[in-house]
Coordinates of C-alpha atoms in Angstrom, one line a residue:
Chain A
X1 CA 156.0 -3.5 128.8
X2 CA 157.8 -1.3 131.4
X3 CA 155.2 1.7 132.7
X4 CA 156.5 5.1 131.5
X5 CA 156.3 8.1 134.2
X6 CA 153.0 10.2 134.3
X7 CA 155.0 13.3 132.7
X8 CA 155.4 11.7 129.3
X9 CA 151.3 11.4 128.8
X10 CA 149.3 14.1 127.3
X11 CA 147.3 16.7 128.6
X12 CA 143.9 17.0 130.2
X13 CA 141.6 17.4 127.2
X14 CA 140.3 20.9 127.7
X15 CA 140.9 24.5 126.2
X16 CA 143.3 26.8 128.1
X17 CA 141.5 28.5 130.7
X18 CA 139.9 31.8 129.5
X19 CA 141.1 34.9 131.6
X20 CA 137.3 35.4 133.0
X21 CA 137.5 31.9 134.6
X22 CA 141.0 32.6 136.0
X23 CA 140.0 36.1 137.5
X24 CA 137.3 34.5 139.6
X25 CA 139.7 31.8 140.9
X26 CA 141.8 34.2 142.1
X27 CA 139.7 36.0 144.0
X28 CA 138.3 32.8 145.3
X29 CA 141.9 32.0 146.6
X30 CA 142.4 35.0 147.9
X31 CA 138.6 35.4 149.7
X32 CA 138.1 31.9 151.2
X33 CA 139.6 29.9 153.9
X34 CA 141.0 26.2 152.7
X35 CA 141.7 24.9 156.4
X36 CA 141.6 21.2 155.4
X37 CA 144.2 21.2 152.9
X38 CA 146.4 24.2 154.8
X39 CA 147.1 21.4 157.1
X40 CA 148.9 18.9 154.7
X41 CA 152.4 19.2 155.8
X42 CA 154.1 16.3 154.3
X43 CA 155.3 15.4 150.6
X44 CA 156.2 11.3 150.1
X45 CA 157.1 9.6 146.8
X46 CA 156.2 6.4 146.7
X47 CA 155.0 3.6 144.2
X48 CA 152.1 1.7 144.3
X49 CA 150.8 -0.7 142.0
X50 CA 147.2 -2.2 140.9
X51 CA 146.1 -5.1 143.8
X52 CA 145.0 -6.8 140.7
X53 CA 148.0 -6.1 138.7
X54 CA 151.6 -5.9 140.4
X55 CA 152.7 -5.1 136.6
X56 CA 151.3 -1.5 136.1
X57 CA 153.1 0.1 138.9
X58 CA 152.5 4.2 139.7
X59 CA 154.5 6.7 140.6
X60 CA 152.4 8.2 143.8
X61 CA 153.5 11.7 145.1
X62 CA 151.0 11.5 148.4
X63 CA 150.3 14.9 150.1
X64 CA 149.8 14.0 154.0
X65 CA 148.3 15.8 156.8
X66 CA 147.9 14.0 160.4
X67 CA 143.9 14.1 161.9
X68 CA 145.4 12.7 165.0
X69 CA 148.4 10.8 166.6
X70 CA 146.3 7.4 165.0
X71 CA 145.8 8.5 161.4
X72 CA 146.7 10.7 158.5
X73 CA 144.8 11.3 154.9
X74 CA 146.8 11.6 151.9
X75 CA 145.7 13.1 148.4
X76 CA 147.9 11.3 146.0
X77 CA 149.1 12.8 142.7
X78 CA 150.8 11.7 139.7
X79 CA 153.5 14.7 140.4
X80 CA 155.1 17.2 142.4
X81 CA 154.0 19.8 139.8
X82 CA 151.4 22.4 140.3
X83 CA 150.3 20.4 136.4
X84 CA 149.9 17.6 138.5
X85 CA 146.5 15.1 138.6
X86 CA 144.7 14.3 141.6
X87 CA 144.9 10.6 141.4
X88 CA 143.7 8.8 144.3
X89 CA 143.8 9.3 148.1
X90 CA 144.9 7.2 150.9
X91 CA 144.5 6.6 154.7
X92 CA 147.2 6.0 156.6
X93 CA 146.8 4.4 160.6
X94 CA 148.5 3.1 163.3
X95 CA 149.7 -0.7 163.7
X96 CA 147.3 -0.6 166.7
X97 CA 144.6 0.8 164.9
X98 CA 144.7 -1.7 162.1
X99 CA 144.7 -4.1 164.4
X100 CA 140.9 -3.3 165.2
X101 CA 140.2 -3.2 162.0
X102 CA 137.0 -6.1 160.9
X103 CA 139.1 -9.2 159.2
X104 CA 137.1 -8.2 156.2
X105 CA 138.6 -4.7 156.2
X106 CA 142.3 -6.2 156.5
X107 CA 142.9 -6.5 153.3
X108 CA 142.2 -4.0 151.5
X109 CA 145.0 -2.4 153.3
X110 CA 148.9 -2.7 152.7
X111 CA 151.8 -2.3 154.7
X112 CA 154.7 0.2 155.2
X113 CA 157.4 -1.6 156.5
X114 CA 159.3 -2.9 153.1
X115 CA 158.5 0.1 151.4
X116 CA 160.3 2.3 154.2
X117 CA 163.2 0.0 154.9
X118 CA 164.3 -0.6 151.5
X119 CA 164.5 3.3 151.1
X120 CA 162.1 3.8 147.7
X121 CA 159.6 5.7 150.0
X122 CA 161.1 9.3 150.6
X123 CA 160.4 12.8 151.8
X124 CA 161.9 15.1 148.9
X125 CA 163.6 18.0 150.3
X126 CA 164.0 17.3 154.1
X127 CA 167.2 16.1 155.7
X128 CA 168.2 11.9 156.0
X129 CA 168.4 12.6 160.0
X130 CA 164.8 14.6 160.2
X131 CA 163.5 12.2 157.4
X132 CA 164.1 9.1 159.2
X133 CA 162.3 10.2 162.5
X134 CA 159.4 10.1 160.4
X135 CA 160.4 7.0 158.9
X136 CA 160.6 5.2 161.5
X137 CA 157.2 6.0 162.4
X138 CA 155.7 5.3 158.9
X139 CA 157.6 1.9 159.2
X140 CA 154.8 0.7 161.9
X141 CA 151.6 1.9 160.0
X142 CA 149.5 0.3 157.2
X143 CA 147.8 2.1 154.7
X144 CA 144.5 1.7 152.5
X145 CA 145.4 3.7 148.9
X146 CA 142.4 3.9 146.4
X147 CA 143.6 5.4 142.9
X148 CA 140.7 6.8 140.7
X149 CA 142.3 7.8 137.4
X150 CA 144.3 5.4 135.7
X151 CA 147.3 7.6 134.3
X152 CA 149.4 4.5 133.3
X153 CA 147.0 3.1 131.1
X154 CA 147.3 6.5 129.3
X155 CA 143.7 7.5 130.7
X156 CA 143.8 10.9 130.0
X157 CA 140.4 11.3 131.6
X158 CA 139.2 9.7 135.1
X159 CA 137.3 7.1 133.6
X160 CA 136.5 3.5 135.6
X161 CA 136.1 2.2 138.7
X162 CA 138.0 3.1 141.9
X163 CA 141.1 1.1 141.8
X164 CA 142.7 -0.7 145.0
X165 CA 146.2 -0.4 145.0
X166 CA 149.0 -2.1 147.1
X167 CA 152.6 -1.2 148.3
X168 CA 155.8 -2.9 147.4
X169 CA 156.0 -5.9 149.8
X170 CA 159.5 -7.4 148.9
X171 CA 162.7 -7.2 146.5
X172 CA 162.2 -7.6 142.9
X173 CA 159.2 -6.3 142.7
X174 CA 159.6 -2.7 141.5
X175 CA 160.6 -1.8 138.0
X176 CA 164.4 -1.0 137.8
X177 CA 163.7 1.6 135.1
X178 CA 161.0 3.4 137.7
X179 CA 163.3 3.0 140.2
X180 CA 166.2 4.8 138.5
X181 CA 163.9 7.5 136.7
X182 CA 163.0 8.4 140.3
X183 CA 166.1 8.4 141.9
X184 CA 167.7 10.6 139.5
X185 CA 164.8 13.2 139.6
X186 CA 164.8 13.4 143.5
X187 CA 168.9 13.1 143.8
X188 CA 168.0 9.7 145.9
X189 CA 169.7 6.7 146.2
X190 CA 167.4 3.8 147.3
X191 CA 170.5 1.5 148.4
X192 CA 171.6 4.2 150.8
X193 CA 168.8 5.0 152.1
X194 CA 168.4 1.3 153.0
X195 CA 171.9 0.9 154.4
X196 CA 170.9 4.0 156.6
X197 CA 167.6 2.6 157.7
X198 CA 168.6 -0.3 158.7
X199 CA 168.0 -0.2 162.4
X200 CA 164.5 0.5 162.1
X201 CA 162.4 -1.4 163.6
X202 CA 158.9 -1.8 162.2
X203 CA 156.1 -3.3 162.8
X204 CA 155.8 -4.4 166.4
X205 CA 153.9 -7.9 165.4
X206 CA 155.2 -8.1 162.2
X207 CA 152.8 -8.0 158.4
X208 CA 149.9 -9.3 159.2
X209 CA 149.0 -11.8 157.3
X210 CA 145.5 -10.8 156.2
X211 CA 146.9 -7.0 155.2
X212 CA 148.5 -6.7 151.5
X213 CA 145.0 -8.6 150.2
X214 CA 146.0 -11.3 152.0
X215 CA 148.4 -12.1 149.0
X216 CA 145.8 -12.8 146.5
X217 CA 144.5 -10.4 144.0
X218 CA 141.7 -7.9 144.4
X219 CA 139.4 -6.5 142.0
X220 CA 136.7 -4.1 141.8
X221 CA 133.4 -4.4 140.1
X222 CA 130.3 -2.3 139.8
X223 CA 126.9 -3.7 140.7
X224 CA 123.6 -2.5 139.6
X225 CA 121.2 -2.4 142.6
X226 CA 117.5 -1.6 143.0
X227 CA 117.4 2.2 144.4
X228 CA 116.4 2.6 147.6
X229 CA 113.6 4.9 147.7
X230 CA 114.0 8.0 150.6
X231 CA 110.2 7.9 150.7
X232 CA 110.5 12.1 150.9
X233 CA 107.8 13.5 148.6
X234 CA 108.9 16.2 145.8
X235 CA 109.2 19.3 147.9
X236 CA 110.7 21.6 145.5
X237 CA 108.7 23.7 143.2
X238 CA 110.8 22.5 139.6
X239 CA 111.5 26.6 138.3
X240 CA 111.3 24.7 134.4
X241 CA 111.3 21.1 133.2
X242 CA 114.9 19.9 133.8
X243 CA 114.4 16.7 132.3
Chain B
X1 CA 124.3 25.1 165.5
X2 CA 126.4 22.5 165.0
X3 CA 127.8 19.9 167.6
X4 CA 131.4 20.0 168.4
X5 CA 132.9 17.5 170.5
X6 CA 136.3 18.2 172.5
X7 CA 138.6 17.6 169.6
X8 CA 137.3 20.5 168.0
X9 CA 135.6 17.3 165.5
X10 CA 131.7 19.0 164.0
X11 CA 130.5 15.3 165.0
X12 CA 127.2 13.2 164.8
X13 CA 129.2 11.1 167.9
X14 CA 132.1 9.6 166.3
X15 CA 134.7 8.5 169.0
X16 CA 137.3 10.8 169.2
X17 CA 140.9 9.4 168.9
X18 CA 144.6 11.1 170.3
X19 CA 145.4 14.2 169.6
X20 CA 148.3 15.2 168.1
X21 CA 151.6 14.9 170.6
X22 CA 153.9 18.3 170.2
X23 CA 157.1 15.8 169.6
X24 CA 154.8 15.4 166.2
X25 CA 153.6 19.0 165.7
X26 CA 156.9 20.0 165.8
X27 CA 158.1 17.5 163.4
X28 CA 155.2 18.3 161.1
X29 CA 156.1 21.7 161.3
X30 CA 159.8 21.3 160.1
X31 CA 159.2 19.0 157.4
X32 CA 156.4 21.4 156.0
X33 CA 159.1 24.3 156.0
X34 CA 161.2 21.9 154.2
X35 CA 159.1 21.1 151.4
X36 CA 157.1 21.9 148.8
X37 CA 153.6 21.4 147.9
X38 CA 152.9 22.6 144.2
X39 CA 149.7 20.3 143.3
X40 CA 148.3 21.8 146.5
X41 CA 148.8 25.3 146.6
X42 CA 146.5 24.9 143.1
X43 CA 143.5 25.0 144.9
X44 CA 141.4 28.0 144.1
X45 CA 137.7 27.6 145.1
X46 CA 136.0 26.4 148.3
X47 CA 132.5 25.1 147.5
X48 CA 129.9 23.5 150.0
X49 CA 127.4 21.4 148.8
X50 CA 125.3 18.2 149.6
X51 CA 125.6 14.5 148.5
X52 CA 123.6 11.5 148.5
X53 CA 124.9 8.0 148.8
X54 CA 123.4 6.5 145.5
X55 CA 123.4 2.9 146.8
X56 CA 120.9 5.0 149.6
X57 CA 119.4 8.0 148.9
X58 CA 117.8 8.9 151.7
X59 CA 121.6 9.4 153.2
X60 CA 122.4 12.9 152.7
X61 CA 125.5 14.9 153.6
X62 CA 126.8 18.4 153.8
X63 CA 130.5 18.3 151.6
X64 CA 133.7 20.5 150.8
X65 CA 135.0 20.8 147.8
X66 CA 138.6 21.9 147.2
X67 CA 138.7 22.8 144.1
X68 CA 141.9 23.1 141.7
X69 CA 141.3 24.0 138.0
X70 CA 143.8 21.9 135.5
X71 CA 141.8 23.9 132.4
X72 CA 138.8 25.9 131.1
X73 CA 136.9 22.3 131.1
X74 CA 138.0 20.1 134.1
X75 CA 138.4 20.5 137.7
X76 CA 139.9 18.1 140.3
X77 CA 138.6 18.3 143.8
X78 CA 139.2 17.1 147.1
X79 CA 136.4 16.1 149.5
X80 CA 136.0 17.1 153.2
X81 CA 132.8 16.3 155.3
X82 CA 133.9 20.1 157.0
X83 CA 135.4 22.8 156.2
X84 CA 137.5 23.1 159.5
X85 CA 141.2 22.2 160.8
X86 CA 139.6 18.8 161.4
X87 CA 138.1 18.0 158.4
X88 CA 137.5 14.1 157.5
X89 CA 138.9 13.8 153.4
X90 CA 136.1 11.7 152.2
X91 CA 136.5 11.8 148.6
X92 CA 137.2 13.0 145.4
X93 CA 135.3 14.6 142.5
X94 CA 136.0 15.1 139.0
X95 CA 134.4 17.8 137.0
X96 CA 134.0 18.1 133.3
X97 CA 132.3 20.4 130.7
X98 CA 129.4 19.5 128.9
X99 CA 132.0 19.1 125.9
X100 CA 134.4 17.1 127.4
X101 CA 131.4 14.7 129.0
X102 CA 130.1 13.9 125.0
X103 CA 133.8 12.7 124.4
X104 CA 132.8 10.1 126.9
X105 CA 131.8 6.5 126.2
X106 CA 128.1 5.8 127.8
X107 CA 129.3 3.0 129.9
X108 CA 131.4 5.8 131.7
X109 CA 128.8 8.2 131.5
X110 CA 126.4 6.5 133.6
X111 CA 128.7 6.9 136.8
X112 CA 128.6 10.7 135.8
X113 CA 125.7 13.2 137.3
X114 CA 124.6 16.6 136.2
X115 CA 125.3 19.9 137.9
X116 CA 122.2 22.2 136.7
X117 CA 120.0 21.5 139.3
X118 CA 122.7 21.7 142.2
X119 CA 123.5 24.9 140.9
X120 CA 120.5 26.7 139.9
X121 CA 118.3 25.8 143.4
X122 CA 121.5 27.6 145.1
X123 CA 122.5 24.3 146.6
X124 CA 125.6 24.7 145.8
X125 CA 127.4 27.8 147.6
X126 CA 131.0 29.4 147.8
X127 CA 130.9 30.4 151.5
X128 CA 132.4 34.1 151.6
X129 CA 132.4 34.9 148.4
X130 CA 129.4 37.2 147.0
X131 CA 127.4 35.7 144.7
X132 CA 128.2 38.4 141.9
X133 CA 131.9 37.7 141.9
X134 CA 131.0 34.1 141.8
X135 CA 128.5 34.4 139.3
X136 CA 130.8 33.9 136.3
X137 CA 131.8 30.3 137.5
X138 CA 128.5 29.3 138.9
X139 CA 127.4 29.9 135.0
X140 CA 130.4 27.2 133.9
X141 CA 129.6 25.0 136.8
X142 CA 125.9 24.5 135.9
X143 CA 126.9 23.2 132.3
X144 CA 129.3 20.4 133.5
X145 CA 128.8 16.9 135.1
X146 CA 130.5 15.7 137.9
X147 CA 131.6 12.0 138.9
X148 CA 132.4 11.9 142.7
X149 CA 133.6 8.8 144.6
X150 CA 132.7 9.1 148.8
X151 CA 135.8 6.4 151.0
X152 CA 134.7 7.7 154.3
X153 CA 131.4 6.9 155.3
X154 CA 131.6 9.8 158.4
X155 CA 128.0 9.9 158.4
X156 CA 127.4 6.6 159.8
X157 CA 129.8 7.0 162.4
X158 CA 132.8 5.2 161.0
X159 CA 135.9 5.7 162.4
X160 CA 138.3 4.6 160.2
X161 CA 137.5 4.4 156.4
X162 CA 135.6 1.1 155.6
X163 CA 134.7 -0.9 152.3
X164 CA 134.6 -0.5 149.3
X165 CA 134.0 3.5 147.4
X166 CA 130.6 4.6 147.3
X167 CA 129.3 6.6 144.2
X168 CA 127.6 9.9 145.3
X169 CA 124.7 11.8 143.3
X170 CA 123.7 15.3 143.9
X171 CA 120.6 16.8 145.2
X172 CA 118.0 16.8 142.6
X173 CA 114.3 18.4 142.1
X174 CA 112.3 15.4 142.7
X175 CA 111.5 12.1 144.5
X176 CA 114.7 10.3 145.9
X177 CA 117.1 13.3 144.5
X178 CA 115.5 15.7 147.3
X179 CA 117.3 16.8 150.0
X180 CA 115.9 16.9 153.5
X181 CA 115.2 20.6 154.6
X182 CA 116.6 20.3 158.3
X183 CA 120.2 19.7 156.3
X184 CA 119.8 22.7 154.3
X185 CA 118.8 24.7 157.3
X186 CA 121.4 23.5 159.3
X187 CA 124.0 24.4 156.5
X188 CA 122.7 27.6 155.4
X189 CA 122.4 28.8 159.0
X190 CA 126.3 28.2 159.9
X191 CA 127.4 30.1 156.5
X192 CA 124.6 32.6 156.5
X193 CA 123.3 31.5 153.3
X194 CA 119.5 31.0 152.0
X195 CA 119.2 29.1 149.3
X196 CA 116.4 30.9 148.6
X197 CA 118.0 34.1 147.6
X198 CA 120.4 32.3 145.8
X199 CA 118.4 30.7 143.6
X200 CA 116.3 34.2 142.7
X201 CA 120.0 35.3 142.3
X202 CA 120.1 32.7 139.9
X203 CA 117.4 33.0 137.9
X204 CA 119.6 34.4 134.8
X205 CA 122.4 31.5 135.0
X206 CA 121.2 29.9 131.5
X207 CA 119.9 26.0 131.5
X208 CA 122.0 23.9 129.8
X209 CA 119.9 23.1 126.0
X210 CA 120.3 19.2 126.9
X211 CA 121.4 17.3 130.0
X212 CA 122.6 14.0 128.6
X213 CA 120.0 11.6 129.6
X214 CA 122.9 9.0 130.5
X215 CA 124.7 11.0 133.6
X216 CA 122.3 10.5 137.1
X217 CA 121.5 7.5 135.6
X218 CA 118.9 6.8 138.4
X219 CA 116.2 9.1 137.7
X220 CA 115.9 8.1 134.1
X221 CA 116.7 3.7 135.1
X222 CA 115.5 3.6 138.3
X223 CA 119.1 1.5 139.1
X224 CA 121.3 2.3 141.7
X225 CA 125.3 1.8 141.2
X226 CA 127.2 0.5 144.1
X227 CA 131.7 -1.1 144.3
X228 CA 132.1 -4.1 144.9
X229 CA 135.7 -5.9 145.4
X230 CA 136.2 -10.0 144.4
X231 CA 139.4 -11.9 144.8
X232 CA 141.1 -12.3 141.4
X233 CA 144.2 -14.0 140.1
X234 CA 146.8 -11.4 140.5
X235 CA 149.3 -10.7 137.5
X236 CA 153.4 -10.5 139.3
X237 CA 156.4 -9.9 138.0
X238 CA 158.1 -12.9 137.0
X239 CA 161.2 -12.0 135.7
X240 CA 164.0 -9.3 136.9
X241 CA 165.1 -6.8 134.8

């Protein structure tokens, strides 16, 4: 079965919200400071698909900020819309800091290059020649994407485990019909984009071979653990039975 | 007061890393003029709370929600281990009315936790805004469950995120659920909160009738959750289109 996009599921369960609740987000907006997500500068579409599943494959609209010159944090949505769900996140570093990275870490992250070269990762709304100085960057950095609400399944709720996901590694892989819904809602064209990034460069030592899960699938699974105890005795008077 | 090393970073001595280079603020700065950010400019509420690491309770840290409504019963927020230019995004949370949480199933209820408690001991704060004008959602808030997923572990030192997702809990009144005083302190002093007042401020929020016995599944188990990731066949695409 070909995944739909995330705009043809239905709604968040919920009622509408009641104008009392929306008077007191407003004046939350208005009174407090939001530093930490003032700073996200950057809007990418990309696809990403389960590291356990290269079938169910998601449209992901990441919103990017840089901490430093080695790494940027994403919040990834299902959409560009102000509708939109808050997916997943993802971390995005340096070649060189993925290299440093413990063998067991490797993995669990995917890289850039294909995704960037082939032209189905873009930056809706900013110029080819100011896009592809970014580009270029992105090209040489890996990235470790964790999804938490499973929109293609038609999850209309954030139910499940955290998800790993992976990037698009090679040709064939993406859905045509994904492909073409995209393109048309962004004004894209994925072959040109390729034909104009072709003299980008990439990754300095090439895909390492333990990043993209090291080719093999990955899945996550919950374990049930004795607790560890913080050996603090109660120190709050309970105002009523909670329990 | 809190440490702050030269990157500006509130830090418990995490390495710092490169700053940004102007060639890249610049570039930042264009493309952000350039574009828009919709899903984003959705968030309405700031709220600063504490977490413990349910596969170790006695790790305890000081979080930032951002907080966008998507209706009357669910919230989506992102996580921040500050509330400054350099905050760390170390998760997400999902928050759901007591309503929408019964339409769950109870194996997906048991990753879920409560908010009363959080919520009523004035843990949980909206820095600069006055508790009256916040009064209204603090009410809402301390009916719903919440199910929040930490990637960063920044209060171990980590420097990059490692591993797997680690399911959070929130403070609670007794035994591993309590949170050490020294973080409250700490907290309360830099916003000029007491969580004291608050929770005489409080007083009238209603308890919820019935916390559903399932959500912090700990207290009532005595089991800890924690992710784990195994190598599995992976399902490809065999055929083009």
């Amino acid at each position: 079965m070909e995944p739909v996009h995330a705009s043809v599921l239905p709604d968040v369960p919920g009622e509408k919200t009641k104008i009392s609740t929306s008077i007191v987000d407003t004046a939350s907006s208005t009174i407090q400071t939001f530093a930490p997500t003032k700073k996200i500068h950057q809007h990418l579409c990309v696809f990403h698909f389960y590291a356990d599943d290269m079938t169910r494959q998601v449209e992901a609209h990441h919103y990017c900020c840089h901490l430093n010159n080695e790494m940027r944090q994403c919040l990834i949505y299902d959409r560009s819309e102000p509708d939109a769900r808050l997916i997943g996140l993802e971390y995005i570093v340096t070649e060189e800091l993925f290299l440093t990275l413990p063998d067991t870490e490797k993995p669990l992250w995917h890289s850039h290059e294909y995704e960037v070269k082939s032209g189905v990762l873009f930056l809706p709304g900013v110029p080819g020649a100011v896009e592809r100085q970014e580009l270029d960057q992105l090209a040489k950095t890996y990235g470790k994407a964790i999804h938490f609400w499973q929109v293609d399944k038609g999850d209309e709720l954030p139910l499940g485990l955290p998800q790993v996901m992976m990037s698009l590694t090679r040709d064939g892989q993406l859905y045509p019909n994904l492909a073409r819904d995209m393109e048309s809602r962004y004004g894209v064209t994925f072959e040109k984009e390729r034909e104009n990034r072709a003299y980008m460069e990439g990754l300095a030592h090439g895909v390492h071979p333990k990043a993209n899960a090291a080719g093999i699938g990955l899945k996550t699974v919950l374990r049930e653990i004795e607790c560890k105890p913080s050996g603090l005795p109660s120190l709050e008077p309970v105002p009523r039975a909670l329990t | 007061m809190s440490l702050t090393n030269e990157a500006g970073h509130k830090t418990n001595g995490t390495p710092t890393s490169k700053p940004l280079s102007t060639g890249q603020q610049i570039l930042n700065k264009g493309a952000q003029m350039l574009q828009s950010f919709k899903p984003i400019n959705q968030m309405t509420q700031h709220a600063c709370t504490f977490a413990l690491y349910n596969h170790d309770m006695s790790r305890q840290i000081e979080t930032h929600h951002f907080i966008t409504r998507l209706n009357q019963d669910f919230l989506q927020s992102a996580v921040y281990d500050t509330d400054d230019t350099n905050g760390r995004l170390i998760g997400i949370e999902y928050i759901v009315s007591d309503a929408i949480f019964e339409t769950l199933p109870p194996e997906e209820q048991k990753l879920w936790h409560s908010h009363a408690y959080e919520i009523k001991s004035g843990l949980w704060v909206h820095p600069r805004m006055p508790e009256m004008i916040a009064m209204p959602e603090l009410k809402n808030l301390a009916k719903t469950y919440g199910k929040f997923w930490c990637t960063w572990q920044t209060d171990r030192g980590d420097k990059v995120p490692l591993g797997m997702p680690s399911l959070m809990m929130p403070p609670q009144s007794e035994g591993a659920g309590v949170v050490k005083p020294e973080v409250v302190r700490k907290r309360d002093e830099e916003y000029k909160v007491s969580k004291e007042d608050s929770m005489k401020s409080r007083i009238e929020i209603p308890e919820p009738e019935w916390i559903n016995p399932t959500a912090d599944y700990w207290r009532q188990h005595n089991k800890c959750f924690e992710v784990d990731v195994e190598s599995t066949e992976i399902n490809v695409r065999t055929e083009y289109s």
